CSV table of C-alpha atoms and ligand atoms in Angstrom, one decimal:
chain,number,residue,atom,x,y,z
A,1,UNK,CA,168.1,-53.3,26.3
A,2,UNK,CA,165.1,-51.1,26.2
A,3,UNK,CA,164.1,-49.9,22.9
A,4,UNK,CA,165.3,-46.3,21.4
A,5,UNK,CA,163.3,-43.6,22.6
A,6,UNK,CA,161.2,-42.8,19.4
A,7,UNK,CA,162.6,-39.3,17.7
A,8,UNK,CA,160.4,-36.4,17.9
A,9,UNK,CA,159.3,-35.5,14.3
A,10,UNK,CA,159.9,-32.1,14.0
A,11,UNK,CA,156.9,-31.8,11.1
A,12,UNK,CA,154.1,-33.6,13.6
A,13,UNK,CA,155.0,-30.7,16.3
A,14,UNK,CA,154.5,-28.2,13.7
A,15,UNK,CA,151.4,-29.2,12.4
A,16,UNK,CA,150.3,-29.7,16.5
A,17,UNK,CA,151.3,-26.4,17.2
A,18,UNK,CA,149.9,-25.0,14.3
A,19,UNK,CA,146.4,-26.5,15.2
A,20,UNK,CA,146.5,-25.3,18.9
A,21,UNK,CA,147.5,-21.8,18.1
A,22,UNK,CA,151.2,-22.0,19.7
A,23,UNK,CA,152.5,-21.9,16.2
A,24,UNK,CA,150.1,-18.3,14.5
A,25,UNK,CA,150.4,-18.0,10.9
A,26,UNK,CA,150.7,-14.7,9.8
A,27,UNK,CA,149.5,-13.4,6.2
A,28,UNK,CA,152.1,-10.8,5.2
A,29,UNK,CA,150.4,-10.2,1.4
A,30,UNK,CA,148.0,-7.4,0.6
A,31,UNK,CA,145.2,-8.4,-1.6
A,32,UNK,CA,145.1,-8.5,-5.3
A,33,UNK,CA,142.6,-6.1,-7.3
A,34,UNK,CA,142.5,-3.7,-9.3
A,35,UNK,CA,142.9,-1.2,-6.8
A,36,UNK,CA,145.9,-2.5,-5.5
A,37,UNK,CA,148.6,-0.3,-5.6
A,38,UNK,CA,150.9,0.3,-8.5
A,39,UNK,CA,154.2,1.9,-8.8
A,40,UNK,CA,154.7,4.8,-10.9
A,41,UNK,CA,157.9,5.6,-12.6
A,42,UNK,CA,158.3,8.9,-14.7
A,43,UNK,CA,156.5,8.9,-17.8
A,44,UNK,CA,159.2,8.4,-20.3
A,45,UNK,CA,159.5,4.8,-18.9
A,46,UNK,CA,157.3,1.7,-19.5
A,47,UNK,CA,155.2,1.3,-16.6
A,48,UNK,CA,153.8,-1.7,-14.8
A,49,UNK,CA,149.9,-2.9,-15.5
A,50,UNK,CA,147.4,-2.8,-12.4
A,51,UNK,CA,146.1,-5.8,-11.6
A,52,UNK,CA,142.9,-6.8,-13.5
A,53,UNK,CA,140.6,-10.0,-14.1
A,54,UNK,CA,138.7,-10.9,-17.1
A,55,UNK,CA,135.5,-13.4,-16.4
A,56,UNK,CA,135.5,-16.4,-18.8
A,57,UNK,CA,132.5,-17.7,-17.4
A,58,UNK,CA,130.4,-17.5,-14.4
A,59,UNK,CA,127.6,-20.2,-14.0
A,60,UNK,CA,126.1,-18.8,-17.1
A,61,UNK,CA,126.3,-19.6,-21.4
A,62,UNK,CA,129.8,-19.1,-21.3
A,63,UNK,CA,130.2,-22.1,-18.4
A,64,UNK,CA,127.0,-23.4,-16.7
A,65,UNK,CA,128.9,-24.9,-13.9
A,66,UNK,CA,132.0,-22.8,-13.3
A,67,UNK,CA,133.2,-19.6,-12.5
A,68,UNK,CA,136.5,-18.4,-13.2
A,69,UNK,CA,138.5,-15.8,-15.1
A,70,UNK,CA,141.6,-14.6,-16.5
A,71,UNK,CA,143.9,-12.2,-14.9
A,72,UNK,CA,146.3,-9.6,-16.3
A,73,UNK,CA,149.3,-7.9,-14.0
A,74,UNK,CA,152.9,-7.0,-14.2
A,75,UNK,CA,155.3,-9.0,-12.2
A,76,UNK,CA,156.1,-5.9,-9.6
A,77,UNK,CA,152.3,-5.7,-8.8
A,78,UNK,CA,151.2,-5.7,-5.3
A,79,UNK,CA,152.8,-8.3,-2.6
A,80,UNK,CA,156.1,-9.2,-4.8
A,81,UNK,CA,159.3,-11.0,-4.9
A,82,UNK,CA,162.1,-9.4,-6.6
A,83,UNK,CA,164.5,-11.6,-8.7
A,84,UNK,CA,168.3,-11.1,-9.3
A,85,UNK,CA,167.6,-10.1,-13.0
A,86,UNK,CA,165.1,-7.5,-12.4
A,87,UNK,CA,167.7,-5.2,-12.1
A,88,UNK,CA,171.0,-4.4,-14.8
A,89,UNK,CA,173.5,-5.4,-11.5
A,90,UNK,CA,171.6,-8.6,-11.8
A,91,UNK,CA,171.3,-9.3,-15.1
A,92,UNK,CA,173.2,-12.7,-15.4
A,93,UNK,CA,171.7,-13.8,-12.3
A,94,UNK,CA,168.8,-15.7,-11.1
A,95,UNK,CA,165.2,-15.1,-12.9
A,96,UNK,CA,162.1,-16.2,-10.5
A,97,UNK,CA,161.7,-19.2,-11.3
A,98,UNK,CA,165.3,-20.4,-10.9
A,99,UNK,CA,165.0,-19.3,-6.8
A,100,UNK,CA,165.8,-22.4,-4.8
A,101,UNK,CA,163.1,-23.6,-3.2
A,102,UNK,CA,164.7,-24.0,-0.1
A,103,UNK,CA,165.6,-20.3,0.1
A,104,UNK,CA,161.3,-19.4,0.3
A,105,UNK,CA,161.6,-20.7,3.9
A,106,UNK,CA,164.0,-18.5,6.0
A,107,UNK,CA,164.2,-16.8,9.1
A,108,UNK,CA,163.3,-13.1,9.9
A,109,UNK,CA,164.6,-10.1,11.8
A,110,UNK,CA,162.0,-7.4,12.2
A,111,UNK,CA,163.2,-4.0,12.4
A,112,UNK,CA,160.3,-1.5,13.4
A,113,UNK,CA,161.1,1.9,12.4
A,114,UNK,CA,157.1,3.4,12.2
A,115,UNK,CA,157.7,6.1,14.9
A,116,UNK,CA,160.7,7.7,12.9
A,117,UNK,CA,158.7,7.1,9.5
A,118,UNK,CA,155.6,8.6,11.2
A,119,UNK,CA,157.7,11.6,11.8
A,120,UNK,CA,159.6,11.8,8.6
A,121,UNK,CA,158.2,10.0,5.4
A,122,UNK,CA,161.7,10.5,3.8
A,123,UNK,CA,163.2,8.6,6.7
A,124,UNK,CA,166.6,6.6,6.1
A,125,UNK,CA,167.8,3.8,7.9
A,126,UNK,CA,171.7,3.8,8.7
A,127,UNK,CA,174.0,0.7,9.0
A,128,UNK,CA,174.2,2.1,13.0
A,129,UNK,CA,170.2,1.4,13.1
A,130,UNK,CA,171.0,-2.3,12.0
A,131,UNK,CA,174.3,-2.1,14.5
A,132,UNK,CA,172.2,-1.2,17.1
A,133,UNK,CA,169.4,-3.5,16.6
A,134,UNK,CA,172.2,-6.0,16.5
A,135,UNK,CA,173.2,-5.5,19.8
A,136,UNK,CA,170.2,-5.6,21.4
A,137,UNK,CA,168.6,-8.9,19.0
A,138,UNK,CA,171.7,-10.9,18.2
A,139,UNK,CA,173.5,-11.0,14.8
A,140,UNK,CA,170.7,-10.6,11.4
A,141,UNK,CA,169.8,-14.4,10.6
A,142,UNK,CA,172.0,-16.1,8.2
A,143,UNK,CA,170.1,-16.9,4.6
A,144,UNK,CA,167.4,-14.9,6.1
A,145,UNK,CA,165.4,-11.7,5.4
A,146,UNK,CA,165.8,-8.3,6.8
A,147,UNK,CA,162.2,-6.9,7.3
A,148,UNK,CA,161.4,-3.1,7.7
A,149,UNK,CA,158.2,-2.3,9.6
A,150,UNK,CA,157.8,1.6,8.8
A,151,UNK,CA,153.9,1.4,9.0
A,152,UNK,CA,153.2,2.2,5.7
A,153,UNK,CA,150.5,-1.0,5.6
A,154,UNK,CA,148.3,1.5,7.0
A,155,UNK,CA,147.9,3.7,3.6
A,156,UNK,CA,148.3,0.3,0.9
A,157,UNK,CA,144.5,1.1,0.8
A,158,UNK,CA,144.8,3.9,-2.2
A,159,UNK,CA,147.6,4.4,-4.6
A,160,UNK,CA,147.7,8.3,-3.8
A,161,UNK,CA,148.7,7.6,0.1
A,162,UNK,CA,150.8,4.7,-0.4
A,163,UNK,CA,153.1,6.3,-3.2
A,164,UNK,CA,153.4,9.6,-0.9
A,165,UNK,CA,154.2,11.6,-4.5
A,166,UNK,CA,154.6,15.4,-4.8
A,167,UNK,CA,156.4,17.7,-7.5
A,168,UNK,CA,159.8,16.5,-5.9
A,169,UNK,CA,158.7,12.6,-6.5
A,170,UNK,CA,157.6,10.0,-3.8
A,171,UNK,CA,158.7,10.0,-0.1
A,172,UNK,CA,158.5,6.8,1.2
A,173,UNK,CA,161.3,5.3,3.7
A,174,UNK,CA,163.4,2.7,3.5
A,175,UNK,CA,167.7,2.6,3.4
A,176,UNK,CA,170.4,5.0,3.0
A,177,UNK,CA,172.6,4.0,0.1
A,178,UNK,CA,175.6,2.8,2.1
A,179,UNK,CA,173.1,0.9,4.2
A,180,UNK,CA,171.8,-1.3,1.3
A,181,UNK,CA,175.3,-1.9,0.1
A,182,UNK,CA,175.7,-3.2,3.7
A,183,UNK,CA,173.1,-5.3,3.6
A,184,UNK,CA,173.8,-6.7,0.0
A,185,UNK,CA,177.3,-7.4,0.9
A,186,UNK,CA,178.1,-7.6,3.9
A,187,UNK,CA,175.1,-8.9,5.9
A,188,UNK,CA,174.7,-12.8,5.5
A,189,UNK,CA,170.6,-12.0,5.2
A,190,UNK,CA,169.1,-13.0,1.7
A,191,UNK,CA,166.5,-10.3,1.2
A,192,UNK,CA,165.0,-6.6,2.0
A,193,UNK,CA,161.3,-7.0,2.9
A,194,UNK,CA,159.4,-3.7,3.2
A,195,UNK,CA,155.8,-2.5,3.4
A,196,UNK,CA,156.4,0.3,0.8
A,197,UNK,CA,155.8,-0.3,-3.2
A,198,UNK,CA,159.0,-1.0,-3.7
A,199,UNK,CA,162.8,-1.9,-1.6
A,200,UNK,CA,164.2,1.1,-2.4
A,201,UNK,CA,162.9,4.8,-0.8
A,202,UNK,CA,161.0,7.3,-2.6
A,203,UNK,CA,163.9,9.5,-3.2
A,204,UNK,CA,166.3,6.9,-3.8
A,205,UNK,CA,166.3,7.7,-7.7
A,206,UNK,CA,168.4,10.2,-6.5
A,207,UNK,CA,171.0,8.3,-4.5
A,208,UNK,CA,174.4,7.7,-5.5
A,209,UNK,CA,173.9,4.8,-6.6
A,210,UNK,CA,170.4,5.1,-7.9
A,211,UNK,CA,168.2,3.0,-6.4
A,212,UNK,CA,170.8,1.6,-4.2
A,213,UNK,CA,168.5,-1.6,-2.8
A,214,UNK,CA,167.7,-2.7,-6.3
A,215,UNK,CA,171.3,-2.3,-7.2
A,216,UNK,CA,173.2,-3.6,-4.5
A,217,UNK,CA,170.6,-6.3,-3.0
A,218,UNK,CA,170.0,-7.9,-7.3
A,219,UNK,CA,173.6,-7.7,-7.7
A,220,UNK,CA,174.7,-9.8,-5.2
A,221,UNK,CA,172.3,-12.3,-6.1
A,222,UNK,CA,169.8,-10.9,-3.2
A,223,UNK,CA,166.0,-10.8,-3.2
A,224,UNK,CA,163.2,-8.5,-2.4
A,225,UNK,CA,159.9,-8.7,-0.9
A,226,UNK,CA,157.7,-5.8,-1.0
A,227,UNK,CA,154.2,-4.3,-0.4
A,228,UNK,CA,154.1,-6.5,2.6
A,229,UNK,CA,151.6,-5.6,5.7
A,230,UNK,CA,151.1,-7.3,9.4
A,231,UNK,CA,154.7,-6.6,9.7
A,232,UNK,CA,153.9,-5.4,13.1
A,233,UNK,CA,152.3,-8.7,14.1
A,234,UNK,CA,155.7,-10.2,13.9
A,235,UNK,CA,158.6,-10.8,16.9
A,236,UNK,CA,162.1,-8.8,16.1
A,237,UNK,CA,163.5,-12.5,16.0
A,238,UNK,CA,162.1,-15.6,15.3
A,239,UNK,CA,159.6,-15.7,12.9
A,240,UNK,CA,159.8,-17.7,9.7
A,241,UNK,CA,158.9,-16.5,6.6
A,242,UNK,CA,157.4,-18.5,3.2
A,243,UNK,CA,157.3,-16.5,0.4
A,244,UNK,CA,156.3,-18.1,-2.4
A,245,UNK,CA,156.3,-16.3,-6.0
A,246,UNK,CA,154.2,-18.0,-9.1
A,247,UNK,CA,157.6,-19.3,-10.8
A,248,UNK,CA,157.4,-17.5,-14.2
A,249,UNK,CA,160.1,-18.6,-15.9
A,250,UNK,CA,162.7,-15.5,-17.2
A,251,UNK,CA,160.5,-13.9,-15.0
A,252,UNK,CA,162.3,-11.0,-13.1
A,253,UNK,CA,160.0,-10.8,-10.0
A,254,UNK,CA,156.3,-12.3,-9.5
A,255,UNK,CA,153.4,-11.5,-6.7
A,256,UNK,CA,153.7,-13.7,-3.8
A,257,UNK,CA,152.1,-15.0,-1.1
A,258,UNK,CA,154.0,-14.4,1.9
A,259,UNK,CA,153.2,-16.2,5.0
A,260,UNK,CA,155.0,-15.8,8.2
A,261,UNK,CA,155.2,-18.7,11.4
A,262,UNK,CA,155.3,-17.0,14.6
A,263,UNK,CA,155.4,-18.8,18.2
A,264,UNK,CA,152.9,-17.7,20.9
A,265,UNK,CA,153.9,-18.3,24.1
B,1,MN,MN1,159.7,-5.1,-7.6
């Protein structure tokens, strides 16, 4: 008897592929400074902090051999991962920290709406967006993420772009209301990625419900990813995506760094 064929390690033809550039890597996270931006809510509420660093030392008194520093932000500042328990639907849920690791590797479907957001910033997607892109990609990945590519990457340079605000509040696109109770509920995907500041659109603090993705997506136990960019680097199908949030314990959401794996041909 000959001996067994030896059986192909799926990890050594991920790190091959990975070093010959079959297998791209793909940084979906804006940088972190202080002029990343924040969202702003209306001034009766507590708002989230910018992102700021405080030097300890830098090869100097304080520390002759060493740099490094202390750094202050809120939990929803820049790239992001939204918990269960960041939102009142949510509240007995998961916190950060308590997210399966398991679940920070999944697949992605890529829905590119830019030329309709171009158009309209207010732009809504519909449940018969999804449908459609359905029928064309296959069914939305099971214990996967939905991403929306809208091409708002483009203005996460400077707060006043990005949040899009005028007397009436932000416009920024993302779902309808009855889409993100589809998603929450009846999709089999995990999570809502988006390139804006936050899942839900501008004007979704007046949807009924109010802020439908936070509400729907946190009460089913669902995640978010936001502030994400290179979205348009990525295949409708295919590519996986590892987000990883710092795991602050109660935390209700912390920045991430969110990688996605995509196969060149
Ligand atoms: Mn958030």
């Amino acid at each position: 008897m000959p001996p067994e064929p030896p059986v192909p390690s799926v990890l050594a033809a991920l790190v091959t592929a990975l070093r010959d550039g079959s297998v791209e890597v793909v940084d979906l996270t804006s940088p972190l400074s202080a002029a990343t931006p924040v969202i702003q809510l209306p001034p009766e509420f507590g708002q989230t902090a910018v992102f700021e660093l405080e030097e300890i030392s830098r090869y100097d008194d304080r520390g002759p051999a060493w740099y490094w520093n202390n750094f202050r932000s809120g939990e929803h500042t820049g790239t992001h991962f939204d918990a269960p328990n960041h939102w009142a639907t949510g509240k007995d849920l998961g916190d950060v920290a308590s997210v399966p690791a398991r679940r920070l590797i999944a697949p992605a479907a890529v829905m590119d709406f830019s030329a309709e957001a171009a158009q309209d910033p207010d732009f809504l997607v519909e449940v018969d967006h999804v449908k459609a892109w359905e029928a064309e990609h296959g069914p939305l990945p099971d214990g996967g993420w939905l991403l929306l590519r809208t091409g708002w990457d483009a203005r996460s340079h400077a707060q006043e772009p990005f949040l899009n605000a005028d007397e009436n509040g932000p416009h920024t696109p993302g779902l309808s209301a009855d889409c993100a109770r589809w998603v929450a509920q009846e999709s089999p995907v995990i999570g809502l990625g988006v390139e804006t500041v936050g899942t839900d659109a501008g004007a979704a603090h007046s949807f009924d419900p109010a802020f439908p993705c936070h509400s729907y997506l946190m009460g089913s136990g669902k995640y978010g990813l936001t502030q994400l960019r290179n979205v348009a680097e990525l295949p409708p199908t295919g590519a996986v995506v590892i987000a990883g949030p710092l795991p602050i314990v109660t935390g209700s959401g912390a920045p991430a760094r969110v990688l996605a794996l995509v196969e060149r041909s």
